[in-house]
Coordinates of C-alpha atoms in Angstrom, one line a residue:
Chain A
M1 CA 126.3 78.8 142.7
K2 CA 129.8 77.4 142.1
R3 CA 130.0 74.3 139.9
T4 CA 132.2 71.4 140.8
K5 CA 135.2 70.8 138.6
K6 CA 133.5 67.7 137.2
E7 CA 130.3 69.6 136.4
R8 CA 132.3 72.4 134.8
Q9 CA 134.4 70.0 132.6
Q10 CA 131.3 68.2 131.4
L11 CA 129.6 71.5 130.5
L12 CA 132.8 72.6 128.9
T13 CA 132.9 69.5 126.7
E14 CA 129.3 70.0 125.6
T15 CA 129.7 73.7 125.0
I16 CA 132.7 73.2 122.7
A17 CA 130.9 70.3 120.9
D18 CA 128.0 72.7 120.2
N19 CA 130.2 75.6 119.1
P20 CA 133.8 74.6 118.2
F21 CA 134.7 78.2 117.6
V22 CA 134.2 79.4 121.2
T23 CA 137.3 81.1 122.6
D24 CA 138.9 80.3 126.0
E25 CA 138.1 83.8 127.0
Q26 CA 134.4 83.3 126.3
L27 CA 134.4 80.0 128.2
A28 CA 136.2 81.6 131.1
H29 CA 133.6 84.3 131.2
Q30 CA 130.7 81.9 130.8
F31 CA 131.9 79.7 133.7
G32 CA 133.1 82.5 135.9
V33 CA 136.7 81.0 136.1
S34 CA 140.1 82.2 134.8
V35 CA 141.3 81.6 131.3
Q36 CA 144.1 79.5 132.9
T37 CA 141.5 77.2 134.5
I38 CA 139.9 76.7 131.1
R39 CA 143.3 75.8 129.5
L40 CA 144.0 73.3 132.3
D41 CA 140.5 71.8 131.8
R42 CA 141.1 71.5 128.1
M43 CA 144.4 69.8 128.6
E44 CA 142.9 67.3 131.1
L45 CA 140.0 66.6 128.6
S46 CA 142.4 66.5 125.6
I47 CA 140.4 69.2 123.8
P48 CA 142.7 71.0 121.4
E49 CA 143.0 74.8 121.5
L50 CA 140.8 76.9 119.3
R51 CA 143.4 77.5 116.6
E52 CA 143.8 73.7 116.2
R53 CA 140.0 73.1 116.3
I54 CA 139.6 75.6 113.4
K55 CA 142.5 74.1 111.4
D56 CA 140.8 70.7 111.8
V57 CA 137.6 71.9 110.4
A58 CA 139.2 74.1 107.7
S59 CA 141.7 71.4 106.6
K60 CA 139.4 70.5 103.6
N61 CA 140.4 72.4 100.5
Y62 CA 137.5 74.7 100.0
E63 CA 139.3 76.5 97.1
N64 CA 138.4 73.7 94.8
E65 CA 134.9 73.5 96.2
V66 CA 133.6 77.1 96.0
K67 CA 132.6 77.9 92.4
S68 CA 131.1 81.3 92.3
L69 CA 134.0 83.3 93.6
P70 CA 137.7 82.9 94.6
L71 CA 137.9 82.0 98.2
D72 CA 139.9 85.2 99.1
E73 CA 136.8 87.2 98.1
V74 CA 134.8 85.7 100.9
I75 CA 134.4 88.0 103.9
G76 CA 135.2 85.8 106.9
E77 CA 136.6 82.3 106.9
I78 CA 134.6 79.4 105.4
I79 CA 134.5 76.5 107.9
D80 CA 132.1 74.2 106.2
I81 CA 130.3 74.1 102.9
E82 CA 128.0 71.9 100.9
L83 CA 127.2 73.6 97.6
D84 CA 123.5 74.5 97.1
K85 CA 122.8 73.2 100.6
R86 CA 124.5 75.0 103.4
A87 CA 127.7 76.9 104.4
L88 CA 129.3 78.2 107.6
S89 CA 131.8 81.0 108.1
I90 CA 133.4 82.8 111.0
F91 CA 134.4 86.4 111.2
D92 CA 136.3 88.1 114.0
V93 CA 135.2 91.7 114.5
G94 CA 138.2 94.0 115.0
E95 CA 138.5 97.7 115.9
E96 CA 138.5 98.6 112.2
H97 CA 134.9 97.2 111.8
V98 CA 133.2 99.2 114.5
F99 CA 131.8 102.7 114.9
Q100 CA 134.4 104.8 116.8
R101 CA 131.7 106.3 119.1
N102 CA 130.0 103.2 120.5
N103 CA 132.2 100.3 119.5
I104 CA 129.3 98.7 117.7
A105 CA 130.1 96.8 114.5
R106 CA 129.0 98.6 111.3
G107 CA 126.1 96.9 109.6
H108 CA 127.8 96.5 106.2
H109 CA 130.5 94.2 107.7
L110 CA 127.8 91.8 108.9
F111 CA 126.0 92.2 105.6
A112 CA 129.3 91.5 103.7
Q113 CA 129.9 88.2 105.7
A114 CA 126.4 87.0 105.1
N115 CA 126.2 88.1 101.5
S116 CA 129.5 86.6 100.5
L117 CA 128.6 83.3 102.1
A118 CA 125.3 83.4 100.2
V119 CA 127.3 83.8 97.0
A120 CA 129.8 81.1 97.9
V121 CA 127.2 78.5 98.6
I122 CA 125.8 78.7 95.1
D123 CA 126.9 75.8 92.8
D124 CA 127.4 78.0 89.7
E125 CA 130.2 80.0 88.1
L126 CA 128.0 83.1 88.4
A127 CA 125.9 84.2 91.4
L128 CA 124.6 87.7 91.9
T129 CA 122.5 89.1 94.7
V130 CA 119.1 90.4 93.5
K131 CA 117.4 91.3 96.7
S132 CA 118.0 91.0 100.4
N133 CA 116.1 91.5 103.5
V134 CA 118.2 91.8 106.7
A135 CA 117.7 92.4 110.4
F136 CA 120.3 93.6 112.8
V137 CA 119.0 91.8 115.9
K138 CA 121.6 92.6 118.5
P139 CA 124.7 94.9 118.5
V140 CA 128.0 93.2 117.8
K141 CA 131.2 94.5 119.4
A142 CA 134.9 94.5 118.6
G143 CA 136.3 91.2 119.8
D144 CA 133.2 89.3 119.0
R145 CA 133.4 86.2 116.8
V146 CA 130.5 86.0 114.4
V147 CA 129.5 82.5 113.3
T148 CA 127.3 82.7 110.2
K149 CA 125.2 79.9 108.7
A150 CA 123.7 80.0 105.2
I151 CA 120.9 77.6 104.4
V152 CA 119.7 77.2 100.8
R153 CA 115.9 76.9 100.6
T154 CA 114.7 73.8 98.9
Q155 CA 111.2 74.8 97.9
H156 CA 110.3 75.8 94.4
T157 CA 111.4 79.3 93.2
E158 CA 111.7 81.1 89.9
K159 CA 114.1 79.8 87.3
N160 CA 117.7 81.1 87.8
R161 CA 116.8 82.2 91.3
T162 CA 117.8 80.7 94.7
I163 CA 116.8 81.9 98.1
I164 CA 119.2 81.6 101.0
D165 CA 118.5 82.1 104.7
V166 CA 121.4 83.4 106.7
T167 CA 121.7 83.6 110.5
S168 CA 124.7 85.0 112.4
T169 CA 125.3 84.4 116.0
V170 CA 127.8 85.5 118.7
N171 CA 128.1 83.1 121.6
N172 CA 125.1 81.2 120.3
E173 CA 122.9 84.4 120.4
V174 CA 121.4 85.5 117.1
V175 CA 122.8 88.9 116.1
F176 CA 121.8 89.1 112.5
T177 CA 119.4 87.4 110.1
G178 CA 119.1 87.8 106.4
E179 CA 117.2 86.4 103.4
F180 CA 119.1 86.7 100.1
E181 CA 117.6 86.2 96.7
M182 CA 120.4 85.2 94.3
Y183 CA 120.5 85.1 90.5
R184 CA 122.4 82.2 88.9
T185 CA 122.9 81.1 85.3
K186 CA 122.2 77.4 85.8
G187 CA 119.2 75.8 87.5
G188 CA 118.0 77.1 90.8
N189 CA 115.7 75.3 93.1
E190 CA 113.1 74.4 90.6
T191 CA 114.9 71.3 89.5
Chain B
M1 CA 120.9 112.3 63.7
K2 CA 123.7 114.7 64.4
R3 CA 122.9 117.7 66.6
T4 CA 124.0 121.2 65.8
K5 CA 126.6 122.7 68.1
K6 CA 124.0 125.0 69.5
E7 CA 121.6 122.1 70.3
R8 CA 124.4 120.1 71.9
Q9 CA 125.5 123.0 74.1
Q10 CA 121.9 123.7 75.2
L11 CA 121.4 120.0 76.1
L12 CA 124.8 119.9 77.8
T13 CA 123.8 122.9 80.0
E14 CA 120.5 121.1 81.0
T15 CA 122.2 117.8 81.6
I16 CA 124.8 119.3 83.9
A17 CA 122.2 121.3 85.7
D18 CA 120.2 118.1 86.3
N19 CA 123.2 116.1 87.4
P20 CA 126.2 118.2 88.4
F21 CA 128.2 115.0 89.0
V22 CA 128.3 113.8 85.4
T23 CA 131.8 113.4 84.0
D24 CA 133.1 114.7 80.7
E25 CA 133.5 111.1 79.6
Q26 CA 129.8 110.4 80.3
L27 CA 128.8 113.5 78.4
A28 CA 131.0 112.7 75.4
H29 CA 129.5 109.2 75.3
Q30 CA 125.9 110.6 75.6
F31 CA 126.3 113.1 72.8
G32 CA 128.5 111.0 70.6
V33 CA 131.4 113.5 70.5
S34 CA 134.9 113.5 71.8
V35 CA 135.8 114.4 75.4
Q36 CA 137.8 117.3 73.9
T37 CA 134.6 118.7 72.3
I38 CA 132.8 118.6 75.7
R39 CA 135.7 120.4 77.3
L40 CA 135.6 123.1 74.6
D41 CA 131.8 123.4 75.0
R42 CA 132.2 123.8 78.8
M43 CA 134.8 126.5 78.3
E44 CA 132.5 128.4 75.9
L45 CA 129.6 128.0 78.3
S46 CA 131.8 128.8 81.3
I47 CA 130.8 125.6 83.1
P48 CA 133.5 124.6 85.5
E49 CA 135.1 121.1 85.4
L50 CA 133.6 118.3 87.5
R51 CA 136.2 118.7 90.3
E52 CA 135.3 122.3 90.7
R53 CA 131.6 121.6 90.6
I54 CA 131.9 119.0 93.3
K55 CA 134.1 121.4 95.5
D56 CA 131.4 124.0 95.1
V57 CA 128.6 121.7 96.4
A58 CA 130.9 120.2 99.0
S59 CA 132.2 123.6 100.3
K60 CA 129.7 123.6 103.1
N61 CA 131.1 122.2 106.3
Y62 CA 129.1 119.0 106.8
E63 CA 131.4 117.9 109.7
N64 CA 129.4 120.2 112.0
E65 CA 126.1 119.1 110.5
V66 CA 126.2 115.4 110.6
K67 CA 125.5 114.3 114.2
S68 CA 125.2 110.5 114.3
L69 CA 128.8 109.7 113.1
P70 CA 132.1 111.3 112.3
L71 CA 132.1 112.3 108.6
D72 CA 135.1 110.1 107.8
E73 CA 133.0 107.1 108.7
V74 CA 130.6 107.8 105.9
I75 CA 131.2 105.6 102.9
G76 CA 131.2 107.9 99.8
E77 CA 131.3 111.7 99.9
I78 CA 128.3 113.6 101.3
I79 CA 127.3 116.3 98.8
D80 CA 124.1 117.6 100.4
I81 CA 122.3 116.9 103.6
E82 CA 119.3 118.3 105.5
L83 CA 119.0 116.3 108.8
D84 CA 115.9 114.2 109.2
K85 CA 114.9 115.1 105.7
R86 CA 117.3 114.1 102.9
A87 CA 120.9 113.4 102.0
L88 CA 123.0 112.9 98.9
S89 CA 126.4 111.2 98.5
I90 CA 128.6 110.1 95.6
F91 CA 130.8 107.0 95.6
D92 CA 133.3 106.2 92.8
V93 CA 133.6 102.5 92.2
G94 CA 137.2 101.3 92.0
E95 CA 138.9 98.0 91.0
E96 CA 139.0 97.2 94.7
H97 CA 135.2 97.2 95.0
V98 CA 134.4 94.7 92.2
F99 CA 134.4 90.9 91.9
Q100 CA 137.6 89.9 90.0
R101 CA 135.7 87.6 87.7
N102 CA 133.1 89.8 86.2
N103 CA 134.1 93.4 87.2
I104 CA 130.7 93.8 89.0
A105 CA 130.6 95.9 92.2
R106 CA 130.2 93.8 95.3
G107 CA 126.8 94.3 96.9
H108 CA 128.2 95.2 100.3
H109 CA 129.9 98.4 99.0
L110 CA 126.5 99.7 97.6
F111 CA 124.9 98.6 100.9
A112 CA 127.6 100.4 102.8
Q113 CA 127.2 103.7 101.0
A114 CA 123.4 103.5 101.4
N115 CA 123.5 102.4 105.0
S116 CA 126.0 105.0 106.1
L117 CA 124.0 107.8 104.4
A118 CA 120.9 106.5 106.3
V119 CA 122.8 106.8 109.5
A120 CA 124.2 110.2 108.6
V121 CA 120.8 111.8 107.8
I122 CA 119.5 111.1 111.3
D123 CA 119.4 114.1 113.6
D124 CA 120.6 112.3 116.7
E125 CA 123.8 111.3 118.4
L126 CA 122.9 107.7 118.1
A127 CA 121.5 105.9 115.0
L128 CA 121.5 102.2 114.5
T129 CA 120.2 100.1 111.7
V130 CA 117.4 97.7 112.8
K131 CA 116.3 96.3 109.5
S132 CA 116.8 96.8 105.8
N133 CA 115.3 95.7 102.6
V134 CA 117.5 96.2 99.5
A135 CA 117.4 95.4 95.8
F136 CA 120.3 95.3 93.5
V137 CA 118.6 96.5 90.3
K138 CA 121.4 96.7 87.8
P139 CA 125.1 95.7 87.9
V140 CA 127.5 98.5 88.8
K141 CA 131.0 98.4 87.3
A142 CA 134.5 99.7 88.2
G143 CA 134.7 103.3 87.0
D144 CA 131.0 104.0 87.7
R145 CA 130.0 107.0 89.9
V146 CA 127.1 106.0 92.2
V147 CA 124.9 108.9 93.2
T148 CA 122.8 107.9 96.3
K149 CA 119.8 109.8 97.7
A150 CA 118.3 109.1 101.1
I151 CA 114.8 110.4 101.8
V152 CA 113.4 110.3 105.3
R153 CA 109.8 109.2 105.4
T154 CA 107.6 111.7 107.1
Q155 CA 104.6 109.5 107.9
H156 CA 104.0 108.2 111.4
T157 CA 106.2 105.3 112.6
E158 CA 107.0 103.7 116.0
K159 CA 108.7 105.8 118.7
N160 CA 112.5 105.9 118.3
R161 CA 112.2 104.6 114.7
T162 CA 112.8 106.3 111.4
I163 CA 112.3 104.8 108.0
I164 CA 114.6 106.0 105.2
D165 CA 114.2 105.3 101.5
V166 CA 117.5 105.1 99.6
T167 CA 118.0 105.1 95.8
S168 CA 121.3 104.8 94.0
T169 CA 121.8 105.7 90.4
V170 CA 124.6 105.6 87.8
N171 CA 124.1 108.0 84.9
N172 CA 120.6 108.6 86.1
E173 CA 119.7 104.9 85.9
V174 CA 118.6 103.2 89.2
V175 CA 121.1 100.5 90.2
F176 CA 120.1 100.0 93.9
T177 CA 117.1 100.7 96.1
G178 CA 116.9 100.2 99.9
E179 CA 114.6 100.8 102.8
F180 CA 116.3 101.2 106.1
E181 CA 114.6 101.1 109.5
M182 CA 116.7 103.1 112.0
Y183 CA 116.7 103.1 115.8
R184 CA 117.4 106.5 117.4
T185 CA 117.3 107.7 121.0
K186 CA 115.3 110.9 120.4
G187 CA 112.0 111.3 118.6
G188 CA 111.5 109.8 115.3
N189 CA 108.8 110.6 112.8
E190 CA 105.9 110.5 115.3
T191 CA 106.5 114.1 116.4

């Protein structure tokens, strides 16, 4: 069933609002049209290109915000962060991140993105991973853009400990989940 | 209490037999003597230097042995492997593997060594990590040599699944433990 242009443009607007990090290629694939058509749609709808959308979100100076490690030690790019609450990063999977044989991303790269986001979200000078429990839900391929969310659990935990739930998606499909128990010097969730 | 030379040399022989990957520096520290003394001890006892000891163990051609991935995709160096049973690797932690601030090795490098050993030990062309449960027991520093053992569990599991227990040590002290649930195309432990 082919959509009308109006239907497509409405769906396009909603899709980009849901996930600002979707690429034109992904949109073209999703709607069964050419990349050129998506570009024209965006121009008509005044939706900036992906690079601009990312710059928009990333314009805040996270360097002064993240306490637990220098920003260049984060694997992936932090897009949003609220210390001790939540954080969001994106990571573009390249050929160097996959197994040669099957083009599937190696687990430790997904782990690294999730783990470094769990470190970054901690509002402390020191944050170390104590334990983690991860599931590789769906294979990730070269060219995929992994969007990772870290949510700090608010319920009571041990002193100097914080639990963080991490979920990574590609095109809004969950590919990885993780639970990270972090050591910190100050506080934790018991306050 | 200072040991006699004879006592020290006997203990040295036992220590190297237990852990062939111990460095002269570690031995010197352990016995409270200089590195030069250890070297002289080794010469008298005809124990080859570490590099030679590693070459000895690594002289087997693991490239033809490991099925699930090319050997250069293993993080660390495989020292011993018996497919679907056990595997051993060593990984030397460098400055590039630690957090700038505290010199502590980043979790994903330890995870990568353990995970790639869990992949390598599988006797199948395809092995993918499904879940893993890891604990960072003790901080690892730049200069540390991490010795990682993977043991394949023999008890019954789901079809196409294999559970692998991984333990990493530095100077015989546990620094990391992990349980990896692997997907494989053929068999698993139920056979």
